[in-house]
Coordinates of C-alpha atoms and ligand atoms in Angstrom, one line a residue:
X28 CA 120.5 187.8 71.7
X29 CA 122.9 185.1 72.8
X30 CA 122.6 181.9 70.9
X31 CA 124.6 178.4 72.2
X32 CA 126.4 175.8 70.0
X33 CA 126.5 172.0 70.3
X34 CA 127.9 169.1 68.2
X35 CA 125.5 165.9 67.9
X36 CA 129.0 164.2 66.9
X37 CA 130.3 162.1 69.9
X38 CA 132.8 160.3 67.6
X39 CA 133.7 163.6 65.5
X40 CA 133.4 161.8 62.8
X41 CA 133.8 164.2 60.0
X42 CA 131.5 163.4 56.6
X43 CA 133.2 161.2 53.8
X44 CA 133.5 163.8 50.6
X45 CA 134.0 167.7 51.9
X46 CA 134.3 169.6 48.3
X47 CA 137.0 171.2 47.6
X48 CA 135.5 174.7 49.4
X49 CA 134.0 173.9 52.6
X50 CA 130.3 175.0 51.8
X51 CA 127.8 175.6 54.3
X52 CA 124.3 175.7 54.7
X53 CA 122.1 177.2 57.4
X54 CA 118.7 175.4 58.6
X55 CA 116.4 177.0 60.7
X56 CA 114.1 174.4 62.1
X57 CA 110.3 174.6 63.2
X58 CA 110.8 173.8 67.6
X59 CA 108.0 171.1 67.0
X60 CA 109.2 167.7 66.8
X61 CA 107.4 167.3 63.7
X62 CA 109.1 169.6 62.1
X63 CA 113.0 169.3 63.5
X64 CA 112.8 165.4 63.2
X65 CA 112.1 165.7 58.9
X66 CA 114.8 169.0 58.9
X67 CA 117.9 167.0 60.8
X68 CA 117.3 164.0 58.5
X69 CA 117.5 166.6 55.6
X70 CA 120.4 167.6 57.0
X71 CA 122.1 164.4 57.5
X72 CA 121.2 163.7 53.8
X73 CA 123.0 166.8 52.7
X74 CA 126.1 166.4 55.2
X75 CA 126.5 162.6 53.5
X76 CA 127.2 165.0 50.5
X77 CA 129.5 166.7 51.3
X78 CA 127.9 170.3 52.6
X79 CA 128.4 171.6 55.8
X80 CA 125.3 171.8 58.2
X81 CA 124.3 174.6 60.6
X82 CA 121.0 173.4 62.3
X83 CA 119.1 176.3 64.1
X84 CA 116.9 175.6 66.4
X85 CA 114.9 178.8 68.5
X86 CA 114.6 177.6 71.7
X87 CA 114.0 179.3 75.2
X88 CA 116.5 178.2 77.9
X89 CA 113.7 176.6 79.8
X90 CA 113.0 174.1 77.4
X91 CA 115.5 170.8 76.3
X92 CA 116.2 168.7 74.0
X93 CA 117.4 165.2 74.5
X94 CA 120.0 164.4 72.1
X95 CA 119.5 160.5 71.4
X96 CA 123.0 159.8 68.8
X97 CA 125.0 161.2 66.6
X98 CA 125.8 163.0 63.6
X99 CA 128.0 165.5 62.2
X100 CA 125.9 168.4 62.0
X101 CA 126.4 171.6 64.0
X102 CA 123.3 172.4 66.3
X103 CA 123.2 175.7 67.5
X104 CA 120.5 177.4 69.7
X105 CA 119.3 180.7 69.4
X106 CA 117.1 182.6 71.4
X107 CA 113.0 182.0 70.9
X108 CA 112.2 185.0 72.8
X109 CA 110.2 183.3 75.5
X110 CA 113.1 183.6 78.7
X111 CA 111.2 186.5 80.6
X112 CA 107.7 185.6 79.0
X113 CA 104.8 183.9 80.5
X114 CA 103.4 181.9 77.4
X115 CA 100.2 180.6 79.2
X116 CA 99.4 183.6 79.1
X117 CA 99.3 184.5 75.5
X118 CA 96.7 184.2 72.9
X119 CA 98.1 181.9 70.3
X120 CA 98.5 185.2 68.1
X121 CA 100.0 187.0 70.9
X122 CA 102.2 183.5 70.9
X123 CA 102.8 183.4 67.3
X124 CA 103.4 187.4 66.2
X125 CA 106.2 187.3 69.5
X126 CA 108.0 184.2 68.1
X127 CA 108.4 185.7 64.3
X128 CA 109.3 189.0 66.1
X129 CA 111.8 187.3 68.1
X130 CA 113.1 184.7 66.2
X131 CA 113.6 187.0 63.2
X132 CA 115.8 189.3 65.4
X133 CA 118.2 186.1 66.5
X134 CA 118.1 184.9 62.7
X135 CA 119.6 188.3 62.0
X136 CA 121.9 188.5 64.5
X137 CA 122.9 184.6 64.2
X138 CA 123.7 185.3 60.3
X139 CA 125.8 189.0 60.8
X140 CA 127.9 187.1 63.3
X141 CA 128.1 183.7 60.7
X142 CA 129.2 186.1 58.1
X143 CA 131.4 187.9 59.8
X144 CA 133.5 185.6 61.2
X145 CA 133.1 182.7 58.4
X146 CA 136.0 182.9 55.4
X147 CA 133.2 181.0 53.5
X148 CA 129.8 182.2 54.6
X149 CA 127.0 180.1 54.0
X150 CA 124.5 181.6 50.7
X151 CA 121.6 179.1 51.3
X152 CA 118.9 179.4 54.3
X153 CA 116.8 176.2 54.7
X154 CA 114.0 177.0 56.9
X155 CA 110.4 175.5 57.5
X156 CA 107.7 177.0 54.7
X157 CA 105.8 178.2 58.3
X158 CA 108.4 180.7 58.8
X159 CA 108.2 182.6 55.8
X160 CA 109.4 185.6 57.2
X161 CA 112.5 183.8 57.6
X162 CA 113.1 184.0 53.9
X163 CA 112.8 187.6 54.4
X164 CA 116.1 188.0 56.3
X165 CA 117.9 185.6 54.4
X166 CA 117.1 187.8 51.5
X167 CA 118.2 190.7 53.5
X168 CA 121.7 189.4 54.0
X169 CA 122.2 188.4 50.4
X170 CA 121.4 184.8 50.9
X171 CA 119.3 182.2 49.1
X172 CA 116.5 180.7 50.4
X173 CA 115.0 177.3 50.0
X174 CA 111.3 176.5 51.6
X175 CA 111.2 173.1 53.3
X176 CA 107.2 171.8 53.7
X177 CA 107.2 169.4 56.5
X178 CA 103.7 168.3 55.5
X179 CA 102.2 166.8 52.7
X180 CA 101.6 168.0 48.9
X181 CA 97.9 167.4 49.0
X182 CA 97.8 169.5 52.3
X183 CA 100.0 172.1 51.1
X184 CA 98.2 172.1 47.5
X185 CA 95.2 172.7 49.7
X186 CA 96.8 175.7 51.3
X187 CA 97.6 176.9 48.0
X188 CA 94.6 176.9 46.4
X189 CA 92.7 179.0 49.5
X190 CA 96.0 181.4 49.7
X191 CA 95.3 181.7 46.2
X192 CA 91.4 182.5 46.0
X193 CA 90.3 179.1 44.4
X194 CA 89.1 177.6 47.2
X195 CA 87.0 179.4 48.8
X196 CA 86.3 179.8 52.8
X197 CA 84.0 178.7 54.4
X198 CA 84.3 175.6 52.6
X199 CA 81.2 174.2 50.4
X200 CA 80.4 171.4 48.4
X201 CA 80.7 171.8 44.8
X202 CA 78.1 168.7 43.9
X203 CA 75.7 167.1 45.3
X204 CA 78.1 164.1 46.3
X205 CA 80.0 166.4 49.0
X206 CA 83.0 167.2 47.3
X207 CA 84.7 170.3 47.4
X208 CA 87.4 169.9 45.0
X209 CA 88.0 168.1 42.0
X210 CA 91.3 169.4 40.5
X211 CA 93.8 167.7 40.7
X212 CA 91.5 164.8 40.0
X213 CA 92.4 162.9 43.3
X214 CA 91.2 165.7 45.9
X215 CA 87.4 164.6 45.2
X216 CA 88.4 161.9 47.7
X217 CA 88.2 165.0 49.9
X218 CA 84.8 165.8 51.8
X219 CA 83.9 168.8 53.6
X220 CA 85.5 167.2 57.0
X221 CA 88.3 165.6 55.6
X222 CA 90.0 169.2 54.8
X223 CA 92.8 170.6 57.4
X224 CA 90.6 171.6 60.2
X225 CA 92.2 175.3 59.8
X226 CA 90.5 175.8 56.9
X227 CA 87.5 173.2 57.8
X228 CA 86.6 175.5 60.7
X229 CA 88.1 179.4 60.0
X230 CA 87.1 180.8 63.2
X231 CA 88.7 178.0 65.0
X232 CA 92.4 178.9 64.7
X233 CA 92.2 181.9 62.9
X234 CA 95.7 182.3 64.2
X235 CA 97.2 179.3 63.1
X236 CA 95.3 179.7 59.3
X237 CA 97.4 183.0 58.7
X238 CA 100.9 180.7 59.3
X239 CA 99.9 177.9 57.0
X240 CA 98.4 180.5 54.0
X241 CA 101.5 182.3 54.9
X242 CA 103.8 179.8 53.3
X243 CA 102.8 180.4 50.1
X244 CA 102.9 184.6 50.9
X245 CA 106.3 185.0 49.6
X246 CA 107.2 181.3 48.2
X247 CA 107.9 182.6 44.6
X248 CA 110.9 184.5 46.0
X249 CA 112.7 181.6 47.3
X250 CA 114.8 179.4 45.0
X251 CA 113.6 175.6 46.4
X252 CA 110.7 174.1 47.6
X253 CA 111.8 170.6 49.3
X254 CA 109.0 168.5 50.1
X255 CA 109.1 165.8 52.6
X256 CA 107.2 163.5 50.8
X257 CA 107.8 160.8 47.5
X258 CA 107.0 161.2 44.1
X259 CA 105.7 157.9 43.5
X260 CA 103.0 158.4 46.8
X261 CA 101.8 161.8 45.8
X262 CA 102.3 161.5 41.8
X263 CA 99.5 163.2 41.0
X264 CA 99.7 166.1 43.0
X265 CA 103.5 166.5 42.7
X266 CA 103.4 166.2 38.7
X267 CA 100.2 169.2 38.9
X268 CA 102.2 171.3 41.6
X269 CA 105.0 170.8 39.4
X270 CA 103.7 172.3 36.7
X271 CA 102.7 175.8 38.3
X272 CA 106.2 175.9 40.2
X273 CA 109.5 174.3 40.3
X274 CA 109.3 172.0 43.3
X275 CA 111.8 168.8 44.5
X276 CA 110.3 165.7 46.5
X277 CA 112.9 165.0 48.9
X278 CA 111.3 161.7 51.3
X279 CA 110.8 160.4 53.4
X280 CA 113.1 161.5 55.4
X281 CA 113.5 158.7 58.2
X282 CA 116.7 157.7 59.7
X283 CA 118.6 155.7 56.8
X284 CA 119.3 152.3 59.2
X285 CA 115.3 152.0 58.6
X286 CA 115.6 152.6 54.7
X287 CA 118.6 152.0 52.1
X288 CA 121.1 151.9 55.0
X289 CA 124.2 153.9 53.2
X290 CA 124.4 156.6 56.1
X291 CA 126.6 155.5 58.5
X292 CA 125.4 156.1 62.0
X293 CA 121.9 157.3 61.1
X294 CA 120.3 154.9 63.3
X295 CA 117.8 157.8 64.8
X296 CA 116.2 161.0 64.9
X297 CA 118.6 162.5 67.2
X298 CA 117.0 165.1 68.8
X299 CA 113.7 164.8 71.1
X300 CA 111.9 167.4 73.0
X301 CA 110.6 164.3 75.0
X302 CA 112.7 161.5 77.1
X303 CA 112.2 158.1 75.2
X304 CA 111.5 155.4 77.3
X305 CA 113.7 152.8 74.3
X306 CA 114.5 150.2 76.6
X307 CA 110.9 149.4 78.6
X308 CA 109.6 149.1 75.4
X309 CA 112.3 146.8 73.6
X310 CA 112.4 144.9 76.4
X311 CA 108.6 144.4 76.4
X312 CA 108.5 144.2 72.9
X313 CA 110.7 141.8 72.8
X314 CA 108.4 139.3 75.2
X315 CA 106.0 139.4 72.8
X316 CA 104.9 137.1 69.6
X317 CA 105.3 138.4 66.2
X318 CA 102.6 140.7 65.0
X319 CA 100.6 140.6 68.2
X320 CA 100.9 144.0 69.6
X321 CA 99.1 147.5 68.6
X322 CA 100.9 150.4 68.5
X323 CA 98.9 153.4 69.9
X324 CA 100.3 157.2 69.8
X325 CA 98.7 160.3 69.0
X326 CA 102.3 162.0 68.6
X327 CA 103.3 165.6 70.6
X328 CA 100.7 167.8 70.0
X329 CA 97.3 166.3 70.5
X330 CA 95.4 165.9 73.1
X331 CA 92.3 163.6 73.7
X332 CA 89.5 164.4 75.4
X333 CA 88.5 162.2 79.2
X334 CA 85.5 160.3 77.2
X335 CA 87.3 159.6 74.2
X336 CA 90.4 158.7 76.8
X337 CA 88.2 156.9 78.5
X338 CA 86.7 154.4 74.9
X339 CA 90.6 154.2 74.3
X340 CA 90.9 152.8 77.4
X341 CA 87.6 150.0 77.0
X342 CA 89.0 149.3 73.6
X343 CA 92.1 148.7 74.4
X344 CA 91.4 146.5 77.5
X345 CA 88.9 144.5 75.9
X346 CA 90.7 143.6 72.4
X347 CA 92.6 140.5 72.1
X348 CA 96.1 142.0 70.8
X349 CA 98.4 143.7 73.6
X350 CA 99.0 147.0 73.6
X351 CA 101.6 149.5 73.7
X352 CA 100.4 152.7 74.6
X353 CA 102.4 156.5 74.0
X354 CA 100.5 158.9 77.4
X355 CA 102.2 162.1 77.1
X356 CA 102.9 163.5 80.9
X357 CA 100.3 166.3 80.1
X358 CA 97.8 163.6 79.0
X359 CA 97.8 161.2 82.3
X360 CA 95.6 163.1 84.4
X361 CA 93.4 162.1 82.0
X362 CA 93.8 158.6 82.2
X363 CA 91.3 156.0 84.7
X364 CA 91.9 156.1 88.0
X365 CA 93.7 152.7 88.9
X366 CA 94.5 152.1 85.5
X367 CA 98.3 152.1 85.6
X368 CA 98.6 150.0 88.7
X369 CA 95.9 147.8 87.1
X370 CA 98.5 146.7 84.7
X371 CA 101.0 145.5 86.5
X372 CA 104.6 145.2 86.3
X373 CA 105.9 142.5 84.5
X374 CA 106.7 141.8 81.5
X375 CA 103.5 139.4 81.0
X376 CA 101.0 142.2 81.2
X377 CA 98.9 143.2 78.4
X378 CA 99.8 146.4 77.8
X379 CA 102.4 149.1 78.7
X380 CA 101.8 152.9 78.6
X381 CA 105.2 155.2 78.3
X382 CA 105.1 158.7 78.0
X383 CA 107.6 158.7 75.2
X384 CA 108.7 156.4 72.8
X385 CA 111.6 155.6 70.1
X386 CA 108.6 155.2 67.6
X387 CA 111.3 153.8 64.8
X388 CA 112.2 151.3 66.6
X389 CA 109.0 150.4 68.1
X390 CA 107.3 150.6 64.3
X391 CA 110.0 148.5 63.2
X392 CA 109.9 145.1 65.6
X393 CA 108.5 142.4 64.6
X394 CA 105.6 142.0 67.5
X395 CA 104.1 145.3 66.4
X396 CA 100.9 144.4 64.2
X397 CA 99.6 147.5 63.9
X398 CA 99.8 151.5 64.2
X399 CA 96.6 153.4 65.7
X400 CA 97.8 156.7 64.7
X401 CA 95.9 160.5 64.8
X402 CA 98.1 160.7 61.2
X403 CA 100.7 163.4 61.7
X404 CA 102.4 163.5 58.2
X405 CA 105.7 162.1 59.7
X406 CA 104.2 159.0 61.9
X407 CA 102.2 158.5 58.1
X408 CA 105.6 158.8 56.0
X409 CA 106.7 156.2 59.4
X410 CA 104.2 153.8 59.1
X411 CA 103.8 153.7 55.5
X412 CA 108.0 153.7 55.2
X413 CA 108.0 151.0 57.8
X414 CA 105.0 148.6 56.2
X415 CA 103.1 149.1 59.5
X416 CA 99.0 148.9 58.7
X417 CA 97.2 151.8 60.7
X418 CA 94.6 152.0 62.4
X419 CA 93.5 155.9 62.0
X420 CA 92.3 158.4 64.3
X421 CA 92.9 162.0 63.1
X422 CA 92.2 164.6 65.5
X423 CA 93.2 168.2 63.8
X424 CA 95.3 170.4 61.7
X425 CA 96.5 168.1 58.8
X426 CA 95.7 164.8 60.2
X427 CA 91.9 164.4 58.7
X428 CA 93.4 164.7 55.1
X429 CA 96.5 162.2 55.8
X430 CA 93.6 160.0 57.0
X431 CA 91.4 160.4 53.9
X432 CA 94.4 159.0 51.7
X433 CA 95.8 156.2 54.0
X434 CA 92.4 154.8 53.4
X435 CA 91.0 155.7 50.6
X436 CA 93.8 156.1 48.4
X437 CA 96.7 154.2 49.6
X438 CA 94.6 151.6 50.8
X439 CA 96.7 150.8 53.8
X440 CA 94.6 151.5 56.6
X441 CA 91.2 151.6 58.2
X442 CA 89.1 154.8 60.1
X443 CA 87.6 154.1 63.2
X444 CA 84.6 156.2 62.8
X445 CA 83.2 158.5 65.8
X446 CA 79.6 158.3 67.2
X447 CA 76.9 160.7 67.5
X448 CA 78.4 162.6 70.3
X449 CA 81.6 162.7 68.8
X450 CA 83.4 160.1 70.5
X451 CA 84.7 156.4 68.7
X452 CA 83.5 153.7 71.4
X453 CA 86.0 150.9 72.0
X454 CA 84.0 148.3 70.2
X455 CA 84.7 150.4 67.3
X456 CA 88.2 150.7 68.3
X457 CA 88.9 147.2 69.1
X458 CA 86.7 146.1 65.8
X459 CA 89.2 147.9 63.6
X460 CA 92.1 147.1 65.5
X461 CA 91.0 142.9 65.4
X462 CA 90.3 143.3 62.0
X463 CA 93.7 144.3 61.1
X464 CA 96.2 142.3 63.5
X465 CA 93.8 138.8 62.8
X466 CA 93.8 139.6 59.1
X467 CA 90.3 139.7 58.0
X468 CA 89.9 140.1 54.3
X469 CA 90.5 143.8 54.4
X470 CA 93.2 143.7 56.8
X471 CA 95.1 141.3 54.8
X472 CA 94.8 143.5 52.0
X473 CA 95.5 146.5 53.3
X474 CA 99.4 144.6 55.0
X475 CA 99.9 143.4 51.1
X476 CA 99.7 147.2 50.4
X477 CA 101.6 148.5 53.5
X478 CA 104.1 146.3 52.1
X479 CA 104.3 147.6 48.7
X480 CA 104.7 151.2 49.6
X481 CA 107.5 150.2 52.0
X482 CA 109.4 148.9 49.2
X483 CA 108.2 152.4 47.5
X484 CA 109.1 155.1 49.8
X485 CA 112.8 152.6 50.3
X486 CA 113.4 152.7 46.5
X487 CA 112.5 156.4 46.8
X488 CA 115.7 157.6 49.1
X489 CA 117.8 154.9 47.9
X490 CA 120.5 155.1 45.1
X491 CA 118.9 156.2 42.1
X492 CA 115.7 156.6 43.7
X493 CA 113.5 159.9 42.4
X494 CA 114.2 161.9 46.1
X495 CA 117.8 161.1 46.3
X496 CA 118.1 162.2 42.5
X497 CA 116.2 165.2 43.8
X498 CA 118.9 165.6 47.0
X499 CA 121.8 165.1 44.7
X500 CA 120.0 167.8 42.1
X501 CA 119.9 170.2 44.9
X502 CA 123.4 169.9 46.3
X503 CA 124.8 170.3 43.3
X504 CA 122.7 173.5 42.5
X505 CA 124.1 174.7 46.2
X506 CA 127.3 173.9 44.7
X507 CA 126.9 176.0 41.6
X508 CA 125.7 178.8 43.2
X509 CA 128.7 178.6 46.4
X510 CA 131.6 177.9 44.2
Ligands
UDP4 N1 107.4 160.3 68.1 C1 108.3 159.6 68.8 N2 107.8 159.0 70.0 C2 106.5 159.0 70.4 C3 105.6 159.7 69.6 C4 106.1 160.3 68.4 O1 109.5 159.4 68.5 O2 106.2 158.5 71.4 C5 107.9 161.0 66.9 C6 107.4 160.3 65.6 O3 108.3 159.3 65.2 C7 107.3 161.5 64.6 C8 107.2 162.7 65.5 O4 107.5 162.3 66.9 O5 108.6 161.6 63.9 C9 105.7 163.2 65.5 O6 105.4 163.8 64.4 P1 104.0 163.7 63.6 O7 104.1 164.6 62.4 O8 103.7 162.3 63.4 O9 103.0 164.3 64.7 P2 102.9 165.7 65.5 O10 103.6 165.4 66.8 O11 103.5 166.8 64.7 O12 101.4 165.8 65.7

């Protein structure tokens, strides 16, 4: 399988401090953009050291990436297996067993090639914990591997304790107050609905449950587990995980011109599977007053059904703040007929819908008052990085959990809650949304709080800061073992 190389490094600017022996590390990414966007910041972090970065990304030929700026690290594109495949037409097993299949194949022949033409081969494998097969061929070719979790500890803790046998599916309350769990203390937060809806509902994505037990199938075997997460937001978990297994806390890992600012030119992501639309919304943005606007996006993956589109849409209309609103192209069918040309043009109107924004950027201006989120871990880690209150509206996978704690344990945001046929109305979601951006007494308390875990997660990355020790802990182990 052919595999095709490209350097995100306009400027060829080469990082600061090489060691003496170039070393090099391989990093397989996840082709979701929740899962490259946490990886390439990873990377970045580990090229600013010093090591040498080969980012992998499996990818069919049919599909692109945007790349939005630069950095030093090597992409290279290997072959997802899905050229001469029909994936509509493919069970999500069917999907998933032909991916590892293929994947694993390029991985192979990517490395063989890599080691035989390298004078300084690379010993370490980064890959995403849902691969865990990748782990397997790193093994294979006398490598190292090191698991990267793109989602939170409490999830992964969750999957843990199920891969292990002491959670039990189907879920069920363990007292008469709903809770399921009550170890580490903080999980009785959790009720039966706020648990990943792969193991809330086991026939639902029977699929998709196998991938995330998986990562803990063979997780003793590799040498790292990197979390994208911070110590100080997850203590509790992280300090009880830590004591069954060596683990590091390495977030968040956001682009450092939003955070301590000491890597030069990390000013974005720098890889999208989508087309931002930057400049409609700065400029918009930009004609708007200071903490006026809500921020709406329910990230790549998601999808809304036409009723609860169609609340979204009553909501949104009939609140006070303006809006800026993130329709994915696959989503617009869905949206009122009219709607669009209903709001205009200019630069006055009340609201503008993209089908892709820079979500950094837009989280970070000043008119932005508010996040209404469906709480993927990395628009979370965004929001809560950023100071940004949210307004929550999980929708699967890990998102009811990363709801639970932004309200009820990091205190900085509120749940619209649905009705009886399922779907939130727009008085619920302009009610929420009011009582955050016109700071009733619970939506002032919950910006205080937004606040103080911005400086948190800063302090975090920043010199001295527990991930950065854990960063530097792991290059230098990299080092150890390379040199
Ligand atoms: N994102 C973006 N523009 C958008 C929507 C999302 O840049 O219009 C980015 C967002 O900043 C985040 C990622 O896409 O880094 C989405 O990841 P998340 O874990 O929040 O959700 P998922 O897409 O995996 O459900």
């Amino acid at each position: 399988m052919s595999s095709s190389r490209e350097r995100i490094c306009p400027s060829n600017r080469q990082p600061t401090m090489y060691p003496a022996k170039d070393i090099h590390v391989l990093v397989l990414a996840h082709p979701v953009q929740g899962h490259i966007n946490p990886m390439l910041q990873f990377s970045k972090r580990l090229t600013s050291k010093g090591l040498k970065v080969t980012f992998l990304i499996p990818i069919s030929t049919k599909k692109s990436l945007n790349l939005v700026n630069a950095s030093s690290i090597q992409v290279e594109y290997i072959s997802d297996g899905f050229d001469n495949v029909e994936e509509d037409k493919l069970s999500t097993k069917e999907y998933l067993e032909h991916f590892r299949l293929s994947v694993s194949q390029s991985l192979r022949n990517f490395i063989q090639k890599h080691q035989s033409c390298q004078e300084n081969p690379a010993k370490v494998l980064i890959y995403d914990s849902f691969d865990s097969w990748a782990l397997d061929v790193a093994i294979e070719h006398g490598m190292h591997g090191a698991s990267f979790f793109t989602q939170s500890c409490v999830v992964s803790c969750i999957y843990y304790l199920v891969h292990q046998g002491t959670v039990k599916l189907p879920l069920e309350a363990v007292d008469g107050q709903g809770r399921v769990l009550c170890d580490p203390p903080v999980m009785s937060v959790l009720g039966l609905n706020d648990f990943p809806s792969f193991v809330a509902d086991v026939h639902k994505y029977p699929a998709i449950l196998d991938i995330v037990l998986g990562q803990f199938s063979n997780f003793r075997k590799a040498k790292w587990l990197l979390f994208n997460t911070f110590t100080e937001l997850e203590e509790e978990l992280v300090n009880w995980m830590g004591n069954q297994w060596s683990m590091m806390t390495v977030g968040p890992t956001i682009p450092s011109v939003y955070m301590d600012k000491r890597l030069e030119d990390d000013t974005g992501y720098g890889l999208s599977l989508f087309k931002p639309e930057a400049e409609a919304c700065l400029r918009w943005l930009d004609s708007k007053p200071p903490c006026s606007t809500v921020y709406v996006s329910f990230g790549s993956l998601a999808s809304l059904g036409e009723d609860q589109m169609e609340e979204l849409v009553r909501g949104l209309r009939s609140m006070k703040s303006h809006f800026l609103w993130v329709v994915r192209e696959s989503e617009e069918k869905k949206l009122p007929r009219n709607f669009l040309q209903e709001l205009g043009l200019d630069d006055d109107k009340k609201g503008l819908v993209v089908r892709w924004s820079n979500q950094l950027q837009v989280l970070s201006h000043v008119s932005v008052g508010c996040f209404m989120t469906h709480c993927g871990w990395n628009s979370t880690l965004e929001a809560l990085s950023l100071g940004v209150p949210m307004v929550v509206m999980p929708q699967w996978t890990d998102q009811p959990t990363n709801a639970t704690f932004i309200v009820e344990v990091w205190k900085v945001g509120l749940r619209v809650r649905a009705n009886e046929r399922g779907v939130v109305t727009g008085e619920e979601i302009e009610s929420c949304v009011n009582e955050i951006i016109e700071g009733g007494e619970r939506g002032k308390e919950i910006r205080e709080n937004s606040l103080g875990w911005k400086e948190l997660a800063k302090r975090a990355i920043d010199e001295g800061g527990s991930s950065e020790k854990n960063i530097q802990e792991f290059v230098s182990n990299v080092l150890d073992l390379c040199t």
